[in-house]
Amino acid sequence: MRRMLLGAFVVSGLGAAVLWTGRSTASSLAVAEAKGGRRVSDESKGGLEFRLREGEGGDGYQRTEPAVSDPLSEAETRRVLERLPALTAAPEDRKDFALRESSLPPPRTGATVKEPFPPKGEAIAPDTAAAGALTVLRRLPEGDIPLAPHLSVTFSQPMVALTSQEEAAKVQPVQLSPQVSGRWRWVGTKTLLFEPDDRFPMASEFQATVPAGTRSATGGTLAKAESWTFRTPPLTLQGRFPDRGPRRRDTALFLAFDQAIDAKTLLPSIEVRAGRELVRCAILDEKEIQADSELSGLAKSSRPGRYLALRAEAPLPADSEVEVTVKAGAPSAEGPGLTEKPQSWSFRTYGRLRLTRHRCGWDGKCRPFMPWTFEFTNPLDAQAVSPAWVKIEPDLPGVKLAVWGNTLSIHGPSKGRTTYRVTLRPEIADSFGQSLGVAEAVSVSVGSAEPSLAWHGLDLVVLDPSGKPVLPFRSVNVPELRVEAWRVGPADWRGFLEAKNDRFQNPGKVPGQKLLSTTVRPPGAPDEMVETTIDLAKLLPGGLGQAIV
């Protein structure tokens, strides 16, 4: 028989939920006699002690009635005050009002001098005595790059004087081909930056050149021309719809790219095939895209001018694999570069609704109460799900059906060691408006339930002191239990936890006095949950106290 260990610290008595303070057994708490306040202590060490006595009426303290008296007259009051010594004023009795220190005066501002900047007259020429040869230290970008936000060239010598940006921008020693819209500006005196209005166009190749003979502001000369190229990538497919499937036969296609496109120019480069058949498609305009809930959401998440939506001119073939390909040589609307290799994806259209497989449980073990799942070729209509979809023999009371995607799940209190016959009715419907059409009969064999044992409360169980001193527990497929119990007090709580944590290495190390060792045989049929009680009268005299079971 499988071995299961379960232990609990059982408490029964008034105040048991508050660290077990209050009435208890003689082995757990020290109790004083009702009168005289004499303390009575138990023989065990530790625990709590109390001193009790009978309460008395009243509010707890002795009241004294005030004496009878008559108020003094005005003349009598004056004679009493005249006997008092005169009040003398001390020098420290009178003081001026304590004011805080005044705020600091506002800071003094400097003199304002109005002069033009840069100052009038010619700028001081730099020292050209030791200028040397001019060279290009750094140049970016270069070669194949995914994106080109700007062009940067750094020289070895100052190229412009420290004047305004407008004056410095007139010095442009770098030639760019093809030239795009943007602006040149100097970052310091040695680095020239070209910033396009947006970015450098994609699918393009650019050449930058610094001509030979270019002179710096200090007189240095570039002996040999510097020239380099950089290239932005061709059209790349970034988003696509639909995917996987099954999908409707009139579904629209959505393609999103990393750069601007011209839909009409790009359409000949898009190929759609269903099986071996070539499918003719038409471009959807913006109004048609916004009218479709799926396409409008995709368009909203894409940049304008970079997406394309298509729909087949005739419904796609049923139960077919559809492949969409952006062929090699597809053009971009930003530059002359063409794609070098095809980019494709595929999805499937829906076919006839059929049952593909069913299962219960995991690892081939079907236990009672486990759900039964049935998978179909198409997603089911979750709005139309009904208990009339299935017939179960023998009857499964309280059965519930749930649908997600292409899966139908049946939940119910199935019995162990029972084979059920599940008939799936022809009216089961999918999300495409089809029905199963024919009944499908499936057998589900439910095995034995996993042996289990539990009681309410886990480690700490509090019993009702007004009820019988019994501990109830529930079990399934447990034919026999060995029950042991010890009488304990609140001070044994830590020992109980230690014994629980060490139960496998030292199973006999339990605190308290062992008063119960018996065998219990739960009633009931196999695979059914039954409730059994353990009588703790020996451990809880009068129904009060603590025990470890």
GROMACS .gro file of N, CA and C in nm, residues 247-383:
model
  411
  247ARG      N    1  -0.813   2.965  -4.231
  247ARG     CA    2  -0.866   3.098  -4.256
  247ARG      C    3  -0.983   3.092  -4.354
  248ARG      N    4  -1.059   3.202  -4.355
  248ARG     CA    5  -1.171   3.209  -4.448
  248ARG      C    6  -1.121   3.212  -4.592
  249ARG      N    7  -1.205   3.170  -4.683
  249ARG     CA    8  -1.165   3.166  -4.824
  249ARG      C    9  -1.163   3.305  -4.887
  250ASP      N   10  -1.232   3.402  -4.826
  250ASP     CA   11  -1.231   3.539  -4.879
  250ASP      C   12  -1.143   3.632  -4.795
  251THR      N   13  -1.051   3.574  -4.717
  251THR     CA   14  -0.966   3.655  -4.631
  251THR      C   15  -0.878   3.750  -4.713
  252ALA      N   16  -0.852   3.869  -4.657
  252ALA     CA   17  -0.766   3.967  -4.722
  252ALA      C   18  -0.621   3.942  -4.683
  253LEU      N   19  -0.528   3.987  -4.766
  253LEU     CA   20  -0.385   3.976  -4.740
  253LEU      C   21  -0.331   4.113  -4.704
  254PHE      N   22  -0.242   4.117  -4.607
  254PHE     CA   23  -0.182   4.244  -4.564
  254PHE      C   24  -0.031   4.228  -4.560
  255LEU      N   25   0.041   4.320  -4.625
  255LEU     CA   26   0.187   4.318  -4.629
  255LEU      C   27   0.239   4.454  -4.584
  256ALA      N   28   0.328   4.456  -4.486
  256ALA     CA   29   0.389   4.579  -4.437
  256ALA      C   30   0.539   4.572  -4.460
  257PHE      N   31   0.599   4.687  -4.502
  257PHE     CA   32   0.741   4.691  -4.539
  257PHE      C   33   0.816   4.793  -4.455
  258ASP      N   34   0.949   4.789  -4.468
  258ASP     CA   35   1.035   4.878  -4.389
  258ASP      C   36   1.059   5.012  -4.458
  259GLN      N   37   0.998   5.035  -4.573
  259GLN     CA   38   1.019   5.159  -4.648
  259GLN      C   39   0.898   5.188  -4.736
  260ALA      N   40   0.896   5.304  -4.794
  260ALA     CA   41   0.781   5.345  -4.875
  260ALA      C   42   0.770   5.259  -5.000
  261ILE      N   43   0.645   5.234  -5.041
  261ILE     CA   44   0.619   5.154  -5.161
  261ILE      C   45   0.516   5.225  -5.248
  262ASP      N   46   0.511   5.185  -5.374
  262ASP     CA   47   0.403   5.224  -5.464
  262ASP      C   48   0.325   5.096  -5.493
  263ALA      N   49   0.199   5.090  -5.444
  263ALA     CA   50   0.122   4.965  -5.448
  263ALA      C   51   0.108   4.913  -5.591
  264LYS      N   52   0.075   4.999  -5.685
  264LYS     CA   53   0.053   4.952  -5.822
  264LYS      C   54   0.182   4.903  -5.885
  265THR      N   55   0.294   4.969  -5.854
  265THR     CA   56   0.422   4.925  -5.910
  265THR      C   57   0.468   4.794  -5.848
  266LEU      N   58   0.434   4.775  -5.719
  266LEU     CA   59   0.480   4.656  -5.649
  266LEU      C   60   0.394   4.534  -5.678
  267LEU      N   61   0.266   4.553  -5.715
  267LEU     CA   62   0.174   4.441  -5.731
  267LEU      C   63   0.226   4.331  -5.824
  268PRO      N   64   0.287   4.360  -5.941
  268PRO     CA   65   0.337   4.252  -6.027
  268PRO      C   66   0.444   4.166  -5.961
  269SER      N   67   0.507   4.217  -5.854
  269SER     CA   68   0.613   4.141  -5.787
  269SER      C   69   0.560   4.054  -5.674
  270ILE      N   70   0.427   4.054  -5.652
  270ILE     CA   71   0.366   3.973  -5.547
  270ILE      C   72   0.291   3.858  -5.611
  271GLU      N   73   0.327   3.737  -5.570
  271GLU     CA   74   0.267   3.617  -5.627
  271GLU      C   75   0.192   3.541  -5.518
  272VAL      N   76   0.068   3.503  -5.547
  272VAL     CA   77  -0.016   3.427  -5.455
  272VAL      C   78  -0.055   3.297  -5.523
  273ARG      N   79  -0.024   3.185  -5.456
  273ARG     CA   80  -0.056   3.054  -5.511
  273ARG      C   81  -0.133   2.972  -5.409
  274ALA      N   82  -0.239   2.907  -5.453
  274ALA     CA   83  -0.315   2.811  -5.372
  274ALA      C   84  -0.290   2.673  -5.431
  275GLY      N   85  -0.207   2.596  -5.362
  275GLY     CA   86  -0.161   2.471  -5.423
  275GLY      C   87  -0.073   2.504  -5.541
  276ARG      N   88  -0.110   2.459  -5.660
  276ARG     CA   89  -0.034   2.491  -5.780
  276ARG      C   90  -0.101   2.601  -5.861
  277GLU      N   91  -0.216   2.648  -5.816
  277GLU     CA   92  -0.290   2.748  -5.892
  277GLU      C   93  -0.243   2.889  -5.857
  278LEU      N   94  -0.224   2.973  -5.960
  278LEU     CA   95  -0.190   3.112  -5.940
  278LEU      C   96  -0.319   3.191  -5.914
  279VAL      N   97  -0.319   3.272  -5.809
  279VAL     CA   98  -0.439   3.344  -5.766
  279VAL      C   99  -0.424   3.491  -5.805
  280ARG      N  100  -0.522   3.543  -5.878
  280ARG     CA  101  -0.523   3.686  -5.914
  280ARG      C  102  -0.581   3.766  -5.797
  281CYS      N  103  -0.513   3.876  -5.764
  281CYS     CA  104  -0.554   3.959  -5.650
  281CYS      C  105  -0.570   4.104  -5.693
  282ALA      N  106  -0.654   4.176  -5.619
  282ALA     CA  107  -0.676   4.319  -5.644
  282ALA      C  108  -0.636   4.398  -5.521
  283ILE      N  109  -0.590   4.522  -5.543
  283ILE     CA  110  -0.548   4.609  -5.433
  283ILE      C  111  -0.671   4.668  -5.365
  284LEU      N  112  -0.673   4.668  -5.232
  284LEU     CA  113  -0.780   4.730  -5.155
  284LEU      C  114  -0.743   4.875  -5.126
  285ASP      N  115  -0.839   4.966  -5.142
  285ASP     CA  116  -0.812   5.106  -5.112
  285ASP      C  117  -0.827   5.130  -4.962
  286GLU      N  118  -0.795   5.253  -4.920
  286GLU     CA  119  -0.795   5.285  -4.777
  286GLU      C  120  -0.934   5.271  -4.716
  287LYS      N  121  -1.039   5.302  -4.791
  287LYS     CA  122  -1.175   5.290  -4.739
  287LYS      C  123  -1.208   5.143  -4.712
  288GLU      N  124  -1.168   5.054  -4.801
  288GLU     CA  125  -1.193   4.911  -4.780
  288GLU      C  126  -1.110   4.857  -4.664
  289ILE      N  127  -0.989   4.908  -4.648
  289ILE     CA  128  -0.905   4.864  -4.536
  289ILE      C  129  -0.967   4.904  -4.404
  290GLN      N  130  -1.016   5.027  -4.391
  290GLN     CA  131  -1.075   5.074  -4.266
  290GLN      C  132  -1.207   5.004  -4.235
  291ALA      N  133  -1.275   4.952  -4.338
  291ALA     CA  134  -1.401   4.881  -4.316
  291ALA      C  135  -1.379   4.740  -4.261
  292ASP      N  136  -1.257   4.688  -4.269
  292ASP     CA  137  -1.225   4.554  -4.219
  292ASP      C  138  -1.159   4.570  -4.081
  293SER      N  139  -1.216   4.507  -3.978
  293SER     CA  140  -1.167   4.525  -3.841
  293SER      C  141  -1.023   4.476  -3.826
  294GLU      N  142  -0.988   4.365  -3.890
  294GLU     CA  143  -0.850   4.314  -3.877
  294GLU      C  144  -0.752   4.400  -3.954
  295LEU      N  145  -0.787   4.437  -4.078
  295LEU     CA  146  -0.695   4.517  -4.159
  295LEU      C  147  -0.676   4.656  -4.101
  296SER      N  148  -0.783   4.718  -4.048
  296SER     CA  149  -0.770   4.853  -3.994
  296SER      C  150  -0.675   4.856  -3.874
  297GLY      N  151  -0.680   4.751  -3.792
  297GLY     CA  152  -0.586   4.744  -3.680
  297GLY      C  153  -0.443   4.728  -3.725
  298LEU      N  154  -0.420   4.649  -3.829
  298LEU     CA  155  -0.285   4.632  -3.882
  298LEU      C  156  -0.236   4.761  -3.947
  299ALA      N  157  -0.324   4.832  -4.019
  299ALA     CA  158  -0.284   4.957  -4.082
  299ALA      C  159  -0.250   5.063  -3.979
  300LYS      N  160  -0.321   5.063  -3.867
  300LYS     CA  161  -0.295   5.162  -3.762
  300LYS      C  162  -0.157   5.143  -3.701
  301SER      N  163  -0.110   5.019  -3.694
  301SER     CA  164   0.020   4.990  -3.635
  301SER      C  165   0.134   5.000  -3.736
  302SER      N  166   0.103   5.034  -3.861
  302SER     CA  167   0.206   5.048  -3.965
  302SER      C  168   0.215   5.194  -4.009
  303ARG      N  169   0.331   5.231  -4.064
  303ARG     CA  170   0.349   5.368  -4.112
  303ARG      C  171   0.279   5.389  -4.246
  304PRO      N  172   0.213   5.503  -4.265
  304PRO     CA  173   0.143   5.528  -4.392
  304PRO      C  174   0.240   5.518  -4.510
  305GLY      N  175   0.190   5.463  -4.620
  305GLY     CA  176   0.270   5.450  -4.741
  305GLY      C  177   0.363   5.332  -4.742
  306ARG      N  178   0.358   5.249  -4.636
  306ARG     CA  179   0.449   5.135  -4.630
  306ARG      C  180   0.376   5.001  -4.627
  307TYR      N  181   0.244   4.999  -4.649
  307TYR     CA  182   0.172   4.872  -4.644
  307TYR      C  183   0.083   4.858  -4.766
  308LEU      N  184   0.040   4.734  -4.788
  308LEU     CA  185  -0.039   4.698  -4.905
  308LEU      C  186  -0.139   4.591  -4.863
  309ALA      N  187  -0.266   4.606  -4.902
  309ALA     CA  188  -0.369   4.507  -4.873
  309ALA      C  189  -0.427   4.454  -5.004
  310LEU      N  190  -0.444   4.322  -5.011
  310LEU     CA  191  -0.494   4.255  -5.131
  310LEU      C  192  -0.608   4.161  -5.096
  311ARG      N  193  -0.692   4.132  -5.195
  311ARG     CA  194  -0.794   4.030  -5.179
  311ARG      C  195  -0.806   3.955  -5.311
  312ALA      N  196  -0.819   3.823  -5.303
  312ALA     CA  197  -0.832   3.741  -5.424
  312ALA      C  198  -0.960   3.778  -5.498
  313GLU      N  199  -0.953   3.781  -5.629
  313GLU     CA  200  -1.070   3.816  -5.710
  313GLU      C  201  -1.178   3.710  -5.701
  314ALA      N  202  -1.143   3.586  -5.672
  314ALA     CA  203  -1.238   3.477  -5.650
  314ALA      C  204  -1.203   3.410  -5.518
  315PRO      N  205  -1.300   3.346  -5.450
  315PRO     CA  206  -1.269   3.278  -5.323
  315PRO      C  207  -1.155   3.179  -5.339
  316LEU      N  208  -1.070   3.174  -5.239
  316LEU     CA  209  -0.958   3.081  -5.241
  316LEU      C  210  -1.010   2.937  -5.233
  317PRO      N  211  -0.939   2.841  -5.287
  317PRO     CA  212  -0.982   2.702  -5.277
  317PRO      C  213  -0.991   2.656  -5.132
  318ALA      N  214  -1.088   2.571  -5.102
  318ALA     CA  215  -1.107   2.521  -4.966
  318ALA      C  216  -0.997   2.422  -4.930
  319ASP      N  217  -0.962   2.420  -4.801
  319ASP     CA  218  -0.866   2.323  -4.746
  319ASP      C  219  -0.738   2.320  -4.829
  320SER      N  220  -0.683   2.441  -4.856
  320SER     CA  221  -0.563   2.452  -4.939
  320SER      C  222  -0.456   2.533  -4.868
  321GLU      N  223  -0.332   2.501  -4.900
  321GLU     CA  224  -0.217   2.578  -4.853
  321GLU      C  225  -0.196   2.695  -4.949
  322VAL      N  226  -0.200   2.817  -4.894
  322VAL     CA  227  -0.184   2.938  -4.975
  322VAL      C  228  -0.048   2.999  -4.943
  323GLU      N  229   0.033   3.022  -5.046
  323GLU     CA  230   0.167   3.081  -5.029
  323GLU      C  231   0.171   3.217  -5.095
  324VAL      N  232   0.218   3.317  -5.019
  324VAL     CA  233   0.232   3.453  -5.069
  324VAL      C  234   0.381   3.484  -5.078
  325THR      N  235   0.427   3.534  -5.195
  325THR     CA  236   0.570   3.558  -5.217
  325THR      C  237   0.592   3.697  -5.273
  326VAL      N  238   0.686   3.771  -5.211
  326VAL     CA  239   0.738   3.894  -5.271
  326VAL      C  240   0.863   3.852  -5.348
  327LYS      N  241   0.852   3.851  -5.479
  327LYS     CA  242   0.957   3.793  -5.563
  327LYS      C  243   1.084   3.877  -5.562
  328ALA      N  244   1.194   3.815  -5.601
  328ALA     CA  245   1.321   3.887  -5.619
  328ALA      C  246   1.302   3.992  -5.729
  329GLY      N  247   1.363   4.107  -5.712
  329GLY     CA  248   1.348   4.217  -5.807
  329GLY      C  249   1.233   4.309  -5.775
  330ALA      N  250   1.174   4.299  -5.653
  330ALA     CA  251   1.064   4.388  -5.615
  330ALA      C  252   1.117   4.529  -5.593
  331PRO      N  253   1.046   4.632  -5.644
  331PRO     CA  254   1.097   4.769  -5.634
  331PRO      C  255   1.053   4.840  -5.506
  332SER      N  256   1.128   4.944  -5.472
  332SER     CA  257   1.095   5.034  -5.361
  332SER      C  258   1.057   5.169  -5.419
  333ALA      N  259   0.978   5.245  -5.343
  333ALA     CA  260   0.942   5.380  -5.387
  333ALA      C  261   1.045   5.483  -5.343
  334GLU      N  262   1.149   5.440  -5.270
  334GLU     CA  263   1.248   5.536  -5.219
  334GLU      C  264   1.374   5.539  -5.303
  335GLY      N  265   1.410   5.428  -5.366
  335GLY     CA  266   1.534   5.424  -5.441
  335GLY      C  267   1.529   5.319  -5.549
  336PRO      N  268   1.634   5.313  -5.631
  336PRO     CA  269   1.635   5.221  -5.746
  336PRO      C  270   1.669   5.077  -5.710
  337GLY      N  271   1.714   5.051  -5.587
  337GLY     CA  272   1.755   4.915  -5.551
  337GLY      C  273   1.639   4.818  -5.553
  338LEU      N  274   1.664   4.694  -5.598
  338LEU     CA  275   1.563   4.588  -5.607
  338LEU      C  276   1.598   4.476  -5.510
  339THR      N  277   1.495   4.402  -5.467
  339THR     CA  278   1.520   4.289  -5.378
  339THR      C  279   1.601   4.182  -5.450
  340GLU      N  280   1.689   4.114  -5.374
  340GLU     CA  281   1.779   4.015  -5.434
  340GLU      C  282   1.729   3.872  -5.417
  341LYS      N  283   1.636   3.848  -5.323
  341LYS     CA  284   1.585   3.712  -5.303
  341LYS      C  285   1.437   3.720  -5.264
  342PRO      N  286   1.362   3.613  -5.289
  342PRO     CA  287   1.218   3.616  -5.258
  342PRO      C  288   1.194   3.612  -5.106
  343GLN      N  289   1.079   3.668  -5.066
  343GLN     CA  290   1.035   3.668  -4.927
  343GLN      C  291   0.891   3.617  -4.926
  344SER      N  292   0.864   3.511  -4.848
  344SER     CA  293   0.732   3.448  -4.857
  344SER      C  294   0.685   3.397  -4.722
  345TRP      N  295   0.556   3.367  -4.714
  345TRP     CA  296   0.494   3.300  -4.600
  345TRP      C  297   0.370   3.227  -4.652
  346SER      N  298   0.310   3.143  -4.567
  346SER     CA  299   0.194   3.066  -4.611
  346SER      C  300   0.090   3.056  -4.500
  347PHE      N  301  -0.032   3.025  -4.537
  347PHE     CA  302  -0.141   2.997  -4.444
  347PHE      C  303  -0.233   2.896  -4.511
  348ARG      N  304  -0.335   2.849  -4.437
  348ARG     CA  305  -0.423   2.746  -4.489
  348ARG      C  306  -0.569   2.791  -4.479
  349THR      N  307  -0.647   2.760  -4.580
  349THR     CA  308  -0.790   2.787  -4.578
  349THR      C  309  -0.863   2.671  -4.509
  350TYR      N  310  -0.982   2.699  -4.459
  350TYR     CA  311  -1.055   2.596  -4.386
  350TYR      C  312  -1.112   2.490  -4.479
  351GLY      N  313  -1.126   2.369  -4.422
  351GLY     CA  314  -1.189   2.260  -4.495
  351GLY      C  315  -1.310   2.210  -4.419
  352ARG      N  316  -1.348   2.086  -4.442
  352ARG     CA  317  -1.464   2.027  -4.375
  352ARG      C  318  -1.433   2.009  -4.226
  353LEU      N  319  -1.533   2.031  -4.140
  353LEU     CA  320  -1.515   2.014  -3.996
  353LEU      C  321  -1.507   1.866  -3.963
  354ARG      N  322  -1.396   1.826  -3.900
  354ARG     CA  323  -1.376   1.685  -3.864
  354ARG      C  324  -1.311   1.678  -3.727
  355LEU      N  325  -1.334   1.566  -3.660
  355LEU     CA  326  -1.267   1.538  -3.533
  355LEU      C  327  -1.130   1.479  -3.564
  356THR      N  328  -1.024   1.538  -3.504
  356THR     CA  329  -0.888   1.489  -3.532
  356THR      C  330  -0.835   1.398  -3.422
  357ARG      N  331  -0.862   1.432  -3.294
  357ARG     CA  332  -0.815   1.345  -3.186
  357ARG      C  333  -0.887   1.381  -3.057
  358HIS      N  334  -0.877   1.292  -2.958
  358HIS     CA  335  -0.933   1.319  -2.826
  358HIS      C  336  -0.838   1.261  -2.721
  359ARG      N  337  -0.846   1.315  -2.599
  359ARG     CA  338  -0.759   1.266  -2.493
  359ARG      C  339  -0.820   1.298  -2.357
  360CYS      N  340  -0.771   1.229  -2.256
  360CYS     CA  341  -0.811   1.253  -2.117
  360CYS      C  342  -0.687   1.238  -2.030
  361GLY      N  343  -0.658   1.338  -1.948
  361GLY     CA  344  -0.545   1.330  -1.857
  361GLY      C  345  -0.412   1.347  -1.927
  362TRP      N  346  -0.306   1.305  -1.858
  362TRP     CA  347  -0.170   1.322  -1.908
  362TRP      C  348  -0.095   1.191  -1.889
  363ASP      N  349   0.005   1.169  -1.972
  363ASP     CA  350   0.088   1.048  -1.968
  363ASP      C  351   0.003   0.922  -1.977
  364GLY      N  352  -0.109   0.928  -2.049
  364GLY     CA  353  -0.192   0.810  -2.066
  364GLY      C  354  -0.273   0.771  -1.945
  365LYS      N  355  -0.281   0.857  -1.843
  365LYS     CA  356  -0.356   0.827  -1.721
  365LYS      C  357  -0.478   0.919  -1.713
  366CYS      N  358  -0.595   0.858  -1.723
  366CYS     CA  359  -0.721   0.932  -1.714
  366CYS      C  360  -0.780   0.906  -1.576
  367ARG      N  361  -0.786   1.010  -1.494
  367ARG     CA  362  -0.837   0.997  -1.358
  367ARG      C  363  -0.977   1.056  -1.347
  368PRO      N  364  -1.052   1.020  -1.243
  368PRO     CA  365  -1.181   1.084  -1.222
  368PRO      C  366  -1.168   1.236  -1.211
  369PHE      N  367  -1.269   1.307  -1.259
  369PHE     CA  368  -1.278   1.453  -1.256
  369PHE      C  369  -1.185   1.521  -1.357
  370MET      N  370  -1.099   1.446  -1.424
  370MET     CA  371  -1.014   1.509  -1.526
  370MET      C  372  -1.099   1.546  -1.648
  371PRO      N  373  -1.070   1.660  -1.715
  371PRO     CA  374  -1.149   1.698  -1.834
  371PRO      C  375  -1.117   1.609  -1.952
  372TRP      N  376  -1.217   1.593  -2.040
  372TRP     CA  377  -1.200   1.522  -2.166
  372TRP      C  378  -1.193   1.627  -2.277
  373THR      N  379  -1.093   1.619  -2.363
  373THR     CA  380  -1.077   1.719  -2.468
  373THR      C  381  -1.086   1.654  -2.604
  374PHE      N  382  -1.153   1.726  -2.697
  374PHE     CA  383  -1.173   1.679  -2.833
  374PHE      C  384  -1.127   1.790  -2.928
  375GLU      N  385  -1.035   1.758  -3.017
  375GLU     CA  386  -0.979   1.857  -3.109
  375GLU      C  387  -1.033   1.835  -3.250
  376PHE      N  388  -1.064   1.949  -3.318
  376PHE     CA  389  -1.123   1.946  -3.451
  376PHE      C  390  -1.030   2.017  -3.550
  377THR      N  391  -1.065   2.005  -3.677
  377THR     CA  392  -0.983   2.068  -3.780
  377THR      C  393  -1.001   2.219  -3.785
  378ASN      N  394  -1.117   2.271  -3.742
  378ASN     CA  395  -1.146   2.413  -3.748
  378ASN      C  396  -1.182   2.467  -3.611
  379PRO      N  397  -1.164   2.597  -3.588
  379PRO     CA  398  -1.209   2.656  -3.463
  379PRO      C  399  -1.361   2.646  -3.451
  380LEU      N  400  -1.410   2.615  -3.329
  380LEU     CA  401  -1.553   2.597  -3.306
  380LEU      C  402  -1.621   2.729  -3.274
  381ASP      N  403  -1.752   2.730  -3.291
  381ASP     CA  404  -1.832   2.850  -3.263
  381ASP      C  405  -1.860   2.853  -3.113
  382ALA      N  406  -1.786   2.937  -3.040
  382ALA     CA  407  -1.801   2.942  -2.894
  382ALA      C  408  -1.937   2.997  -2.852
  383GLN      N  409  -2.000   3.077  -2.937
  383GLN     CA  410  -2.131   3.134  -2.903
  383GLN      C  411  -2.242   3.030  -2.914
   0.00000   0.00000   0.00000
